Amino acid sequence: PNPTPTPTPTPTPTLGLTQHDPDQVRLIDAGQLGKLALDDQLRAEIAGSRAFHGFVEAGDIASFAPTYKLLVPKLGGGGGGGGIGRCSTRVGPVWHDAQGKRAYSAEKNRVPAWCDRVLSHELDGSSRKLVCTGFGRSDALVTSDHAPVYASYDLRIPPPIKQEEPLYQARQ
């Protein structure tokens, strides 16, 4: 008997692309992030109820540049090792553009993407007790080819039930 052939995995695009595209980086530089976000895979999967059912994203990813495949500054000694550890995206002293923004790496044809996300889920029947008050990307940490994403929330819970209220009283 012939063994069942193993299907060849296809690349999973994050922005509808499977390889680095200089035009995409130009859109990022021009601040046209909404156009890039239209092809976002996670948004499409959630909207189509194929993933993370009931979850919502903290905010609009188009409010900040993609967080993945950024250049990382080379830390420490010389040599041809490319920096610390196995990450080969480490470069010399130039790891940002003329405006001081972190630059994207074209190495390995990786696509700049919003890989780092914040999702939340509330119990059915809750009345929006979790309210996002801040959402964004931080470029303060540059030790990875991912930029950290943060979200802050207000948790709005009702005051406790007082002892004299009927719901608190034991049934007799």
mmCIF file of C-alpha atoms in Angstrom:
data_model
loop_
_atom_site.group_PDB
_atom_site.id
_atom_site.type_symbol
_atom_site.label_atom_id
_atom_site.label_comp_id
_atom_site.label_asym_id
_atom_site.label_seq_id
_atom_site.Cartn_x
_atom_site.Cartn_y
_atom_site.Cartn_z
ATOM 1 C CA PRO A 1 0.000 0.000 0.000
ATOM 2 C CA ASN A 2 1.086 3.563 -0.753
ATOM 3 C CA PRO A 3 1.470 5.827 2.267
ATOM 4 C CA THR A 4 -0.773 8.861 2.424
ATOM 5 C CA PRO A 5 1.204 11.867 1.184
ATOM 6 C CA THR A 6 1.880 14.550 3.734
ATOM 7 C CA PRO A 7 0.380 17.875 2.616
ATOM 8 C CA THR A 8 2.860 20.683 2.114
ATOM 9 C CA PRO A 9 2.132 23.518 4.549
ATOM 10 C CA THR A 10 1.402 26.829 2.924
ATOM 11 C CA PRO A 11 2.701 30.081 4.394
ATOM 12 C CA THR A 12 0.226 31.790 6.685
ATOM 13 C CA PRO A 13 0.275 35.478 5.834
ATOM 14 C CA THR A 14 -0.311 37.957 8.599
ATOM 15 C CA LEU A 15 -1.038 40.877 6.321
ATOM 16 C CA GLY A 16 -2.157 39.004 3.213
ATOM 17 C CA LEU A 17 1.481 38.729 2.104
ATOM 18 C CA THR A 18 3.878 35.811 2.287
ATOM 19 C CA GLN A 19 7.171 37.659 1.866
ATOM 20 C CA HIS A 20 8.776 40.988 2.646
ATOM 21 C CA ASP A 21 7.400 43.727 0.434
ATOM 22 C CA PRO A 22 9.178 47.103 0.237
ATOM 23 C CA ASP A 23 5.869 48.755 -0.733
ATOM 24 C CA GLN A 24 4.423 47.617 2.579
ATOM 25 C CA VAL A 25 7.275 49.265 4.472
ATOM 26 C CA ARG A 26 6.645 52.461 2.472
ATOM 27 C CA LEU A 27 2.979 52.356 3.554
ATOM 28 C CA ILE A 28 4.114 51.973 7.167
ATOM 29 C CA ASP A 29 6.512 54.908 6.788
ATOM 30 C CA ALA A 30 3.710 56.986 5.219
ATOM 31 C CA GLY A 31 1.416 56.202 8.171
ATOM 32 C CA GLN A 32 -1.119 54.335 6.002
ATOM 33 C CA LEU A 33 -1.609 51.661 8.637
ATOM 34 C CA GLY A 34 -5.370 51.347 8.112
ATOM 35 C CA LYS A 35 -4.727 50.095 4.596
ATOM 36 C CA LEU A 36 -2.380 47.401 5.916
ATOM 37 C CA ALA A 37 -4.771 46.422 8.711
ATOM 38 C CA LEU A 38 -7.501 45.592 6.187
ATOM 39 C CA ASP A 39 -5.603 42.385 5.340
ATOM 40 C CA ASP A 40 -4.903 41.405 8.942
ATOM 41 C CA GLN A 41 -5.375 37.669 9.406
ATOM 42 C CA LEU A 42 -6.396 37.703 13.082
ATOM 43 C CA ARG A 43 -9.135 40.274 12.456
ATOM 44 C CA ALA A 44 -10.483 38.160 9.584
ATOM 45 C CA GLU A 45 -10.445 34.960 11.659
ATOM 46 C CA ILE A 46 -12.248 36.560 14.620
ATOM 47 C CA ALA A 47 -14.805 38.256 12.347
ATOM 48 C CA GLY A 48 -15.448 34.917 10.605
ATOM 49 C CA SER A 49 -15.872 33.116 13.973
ATOM 50 C CA ARG A 50 -12.995 30.787 13.113
ATOM 51 C CA ALA A 51 -10.780 31.725 16.064
ATOM 52 C CA PHE A 52 -10.994 33.263 19.528
ATOM 53 C CA HIS A 53 -14.793 33.236 19.640
ATOM 54 C CA GLY A 54 -16.049 35.899 22.053
ATOM 55 C CA PHE A 55 -12.693 37.670 22.316
ATOM 56 C CA VAL A 56 -12.183 41.299 21.398
ATOM 57 C CA GLU A 57 -8.982 43.122 20.652
ATOM 58 C CA ALA A 58 -7.938 45.836 23.083
ATOM 59 C CA GLY A 59 -7.978 48.512 20.393
ATOM 60 C CA ASP A 60 -7.273 49.328 16.787
ATOM 61 C CA ILE A 61 -3.950 47.881 15.625
ATOM 62 C CA ALA A 62 -3.824 50.545 12.915
ATOM 63 C CA SER A 63 -3.122 53.081 15.674
ATOM 64 C CA PHE A 64 0.529 51.929 15.749
ATOM 65 C CA ALA A 65 3.032 50.425 13.317
ATOM 66 C CA PRO A 66 3.424 46.638 13.003
ATOM 67 C CA THR A 67 5.322 45.104 15.879
ATOM 68 C CA TYR A 68 7.254 42.340 14.165
ATOM 69 C CA LYS A 69 10.374 41.839 12.168
ATOM 70 C CA LEU A 70 12.186 44.840 13.515
ATOM 71 C CA LEU A 71 15.927 45.260 13.481
ATOM 72 C CA VAL A 72 17.622 44.748 16.838
ATOM 73 C CA PRO A 73 20.753 46.628 17.902
ATOM 74 C CA LYS A 74 23.904 44.553 18.159
ATOM 75 C CA LEU A 75 24.914 44.290 21.785
ATOM 76 C CA GLY A 76 28.427 43.601 22.914
ATOM 77 C CA GLY A 77 31.634 42.503 21.233
ATOM 78 C CA GLY A 78 32.658 42.270 17.646
ATOM 79 C CA GLY A 79 33.009 39.207 15.504
ATOM 80 C CA GLY A 80 30.656 37.906 12.911
ATOM 81 C CA GLY A 81 28.150 36.338 15.285
ATOM 82 C CA GLY A 82 25.500 38.970 14.647
ATOM 83 C CA GLY A 83 24.880 39.727 18.302
ATOM 84 C CA ILE A 84 23.580 37.733 21.228
ATOM 85 C CA GLY A 85 21.982 34.313 20.960
ATOM 86 C CA ARG A 86 20.387 32.804 17.888
ATOM 87 C CA CYS A 87 18.620 35.953 16.646
ATOM 88 C CA SER A 88 20.262 36.934 13.374
ATOM 89 C CA THR A 89 18.341 40.200 12.962
ATOM 90 C CA ARG A 90 20.878 41.965 15.167
ATOM 91 C CA VAL A 91 22.686 44.674 13.310
ATOM 92 C CA GLY A 92 25.383 47.193 14.033
ATOM 93 C CA PRO A 93 24.781 50.669 15.390
ATOM 94 C CA VAL A 94 22.179 51.532 12.706
ATOM 95 C CA TRP A 95 18.932 49.785 13.664
ATOM 96 C CA HIS A 96 16.582 52.722 13.203
ATOM 97 C CA ASP A 97 15.683 55.179 10.473
ATOM 98 C CA ALA A 98 16.603 58.863 10.207
ATOM 99 C CA GLN A 99 13.635 59.832 12.425
ATOM 100 C CA GLY A 100 14.757 57.434 15.161
ATOM 101 C CA LYS A 101 11.991 54.879 14.505
ATOM 102 C CA ARG A 102 12.952 51.212 14.540
ATOM 103 C CA ALA A 103 13.504 49.834 11.055
ATOM 104 C CA TYR A 104 12.093 46.603 9.623
ATOM 105 C CA SER A 105 14.248 43.671 8.598
ATOM 106 C CA ALA A 106 13.971 42.144 5.130
ATOM 107 C CA GLU A 107 16.029 39.160 6.279
ATOM 108 C CA LYS A 108 14.403 35.800 5.535
ATOM 109 C CA ASN A 109 11.655 37.635 3.598
ATOM 110 C CA ARG A 110 9.604 38.032 6.776
ATOM 111 C CA VAL A 111 6.605 40.315 6.551
ATOM 112 C CA PRO A 112 6.260 43.235 9.002
ATOM 113 C CA ALA A 113 3.166 42.309 10.989
ATOM 114 C CA TRP A 114 1.079 42.855 14.103
ATOM 115 C CA CYS A 115 2.038 39.532 15.705
ATOM 116 C CA ASP A 116 1.791 40.762 19.270
ATOM 117 C CA ARG A 117 -1.785 41.370 20.367
ATOM 118 C CA VAL A 118 -3.924 41.870 23.473
ATOM 119 C CA LEU A 119 -7.304 40.115 23.512
ATOM 120 C CA SER A 120 -9.901 40.021 26.264
ATOM 121 C CA HIS A 121 -13.058 38.040 26.891
ATOM 122 C CA GLU A 122 -15.927 38.750 29.248
ATOM 123 C CA LEU A 123 -18.457 36.302 30.559
ATOM 124 C CA ASP A 124 -21.737 36.073 28.696
ATOM 125 C CA GLY A 125 -24.277 38.515 30.071
ATOM 126 C CA SER A 126 -21.708 40.897 31.492
ATOM 127 C CA SER A 127 -22.238 44.540 30.748
ATOM 128 C CA ARG A 128 -18.810 45.755 29.550
ATOM 129 C CA LYS A 129 -17.162 45.743 32.925
ATOM 130 C CA LEU A 130 -13.718 45.625 31.307
ATOM 131 C CA VAL A 131 -12.965 48.890 29.494
ATOM 132 C CA CYS A 132 -9.698 49.423 27.628
ATOM 133 C CA THR A 133 -8.197 52.793 28.502
ATOM 134 C CA GLY A 134 -4.893 52.492 26.663
ATOM 135 C CA PHE A 135 -3.480 50.396 23.838
ATOM 136 C CA GLY A 136 -0.251 50.705 21.914
ATOM 137 C CA ARG A 137 3.258 49.650 21.106
ATOM 138 C CA SER A 138 6.428 50.470 22.999
ATOM 139 C CA ASP A 139 9.785 50.992 21.361
ATOM 140 C CA ALA A 140 11.564 51.379 24.699
ATOM 141 C CA LEU A 141 12.700 47.730 24.688
ATOM 142 C CA VAL A 142 14.839 46.837 21.686
ATOM 143 C CA THR A 143 16.189 43.411 22.626
ATOM 144 C CA SER A 144 13.841 41.505 20.311
ATOM 145 C CA ASP A 145 12.594 41.694 16.740
ATOM 146 C CA HIS A 146 9.127 42.173 18.319
ATOM 147 C CA ALA A 147 8.018 45.466 19.851
ATOM 148 C CA PRO A 148 6.024 44.985 23.071
ATOM 149 C CA VAL A 149 2.311 45.735 22.932
ATOM 150 C CA TYR A 150 0.516 47.026 26.004
ATOM 151 C CA ALA A 151 -3.059 47.547 27.091
ATOM 152 C CA SER A 152 -4.470 49.067 30.246
ATOM 153 C CA TYR A 153 -7.987 48.485 31.477
ATOM 154 C CA ASP A 154 -10.495 49.786 33.957
ATOM 155 C CA LEU A 155 -12.452 47.029 35.631
ATOM 156 C CA ARG A 156 -15.884 48.341 36.508
ATOM 157 C CA ILE A 157 -17.529 46.182 39.091
ATOM 158 C CA PRO A 158 -20.691 47.011 40.992
ATOM 159 C CA PRO A 159 -20.419 47.801 44.684
ATOM 160 C CA PRO A 160 -20.941 44.861 47.019
ATOM 161 C CA ILE A 161 -24.466 43.967 48.071
ATOM 162 C CA LYS A 162 -25.327 45.414 51.470
ATOM 163 C CA GLN A 163 -26.559 43.084 54.183
ATOM 164 C CA GLU A 164 -29.924 44.803 54.356
ATOM 165 C CA GLU A 165 -30.661 44.249 50.639
ATOM 166 C CA PRO A 166 -33.066 41.399 49.817
ATOM 167 C CA LEU A 167 -30.542 39.483 47.689
ATOM 168 C CA TYR A 168 -28.245 39.146 50.677
ATOM 169 C CA GLN A 169 -30.897 37.869 53.105
ATOM 170 C CA ALA A 170 -31.056 34.097 53.524
ATOM 171 C CA ARG A 171 -34.308 32.452 52.527
ATOM 172 C CA GLN A 172 -36.388 31.324 55.435
#
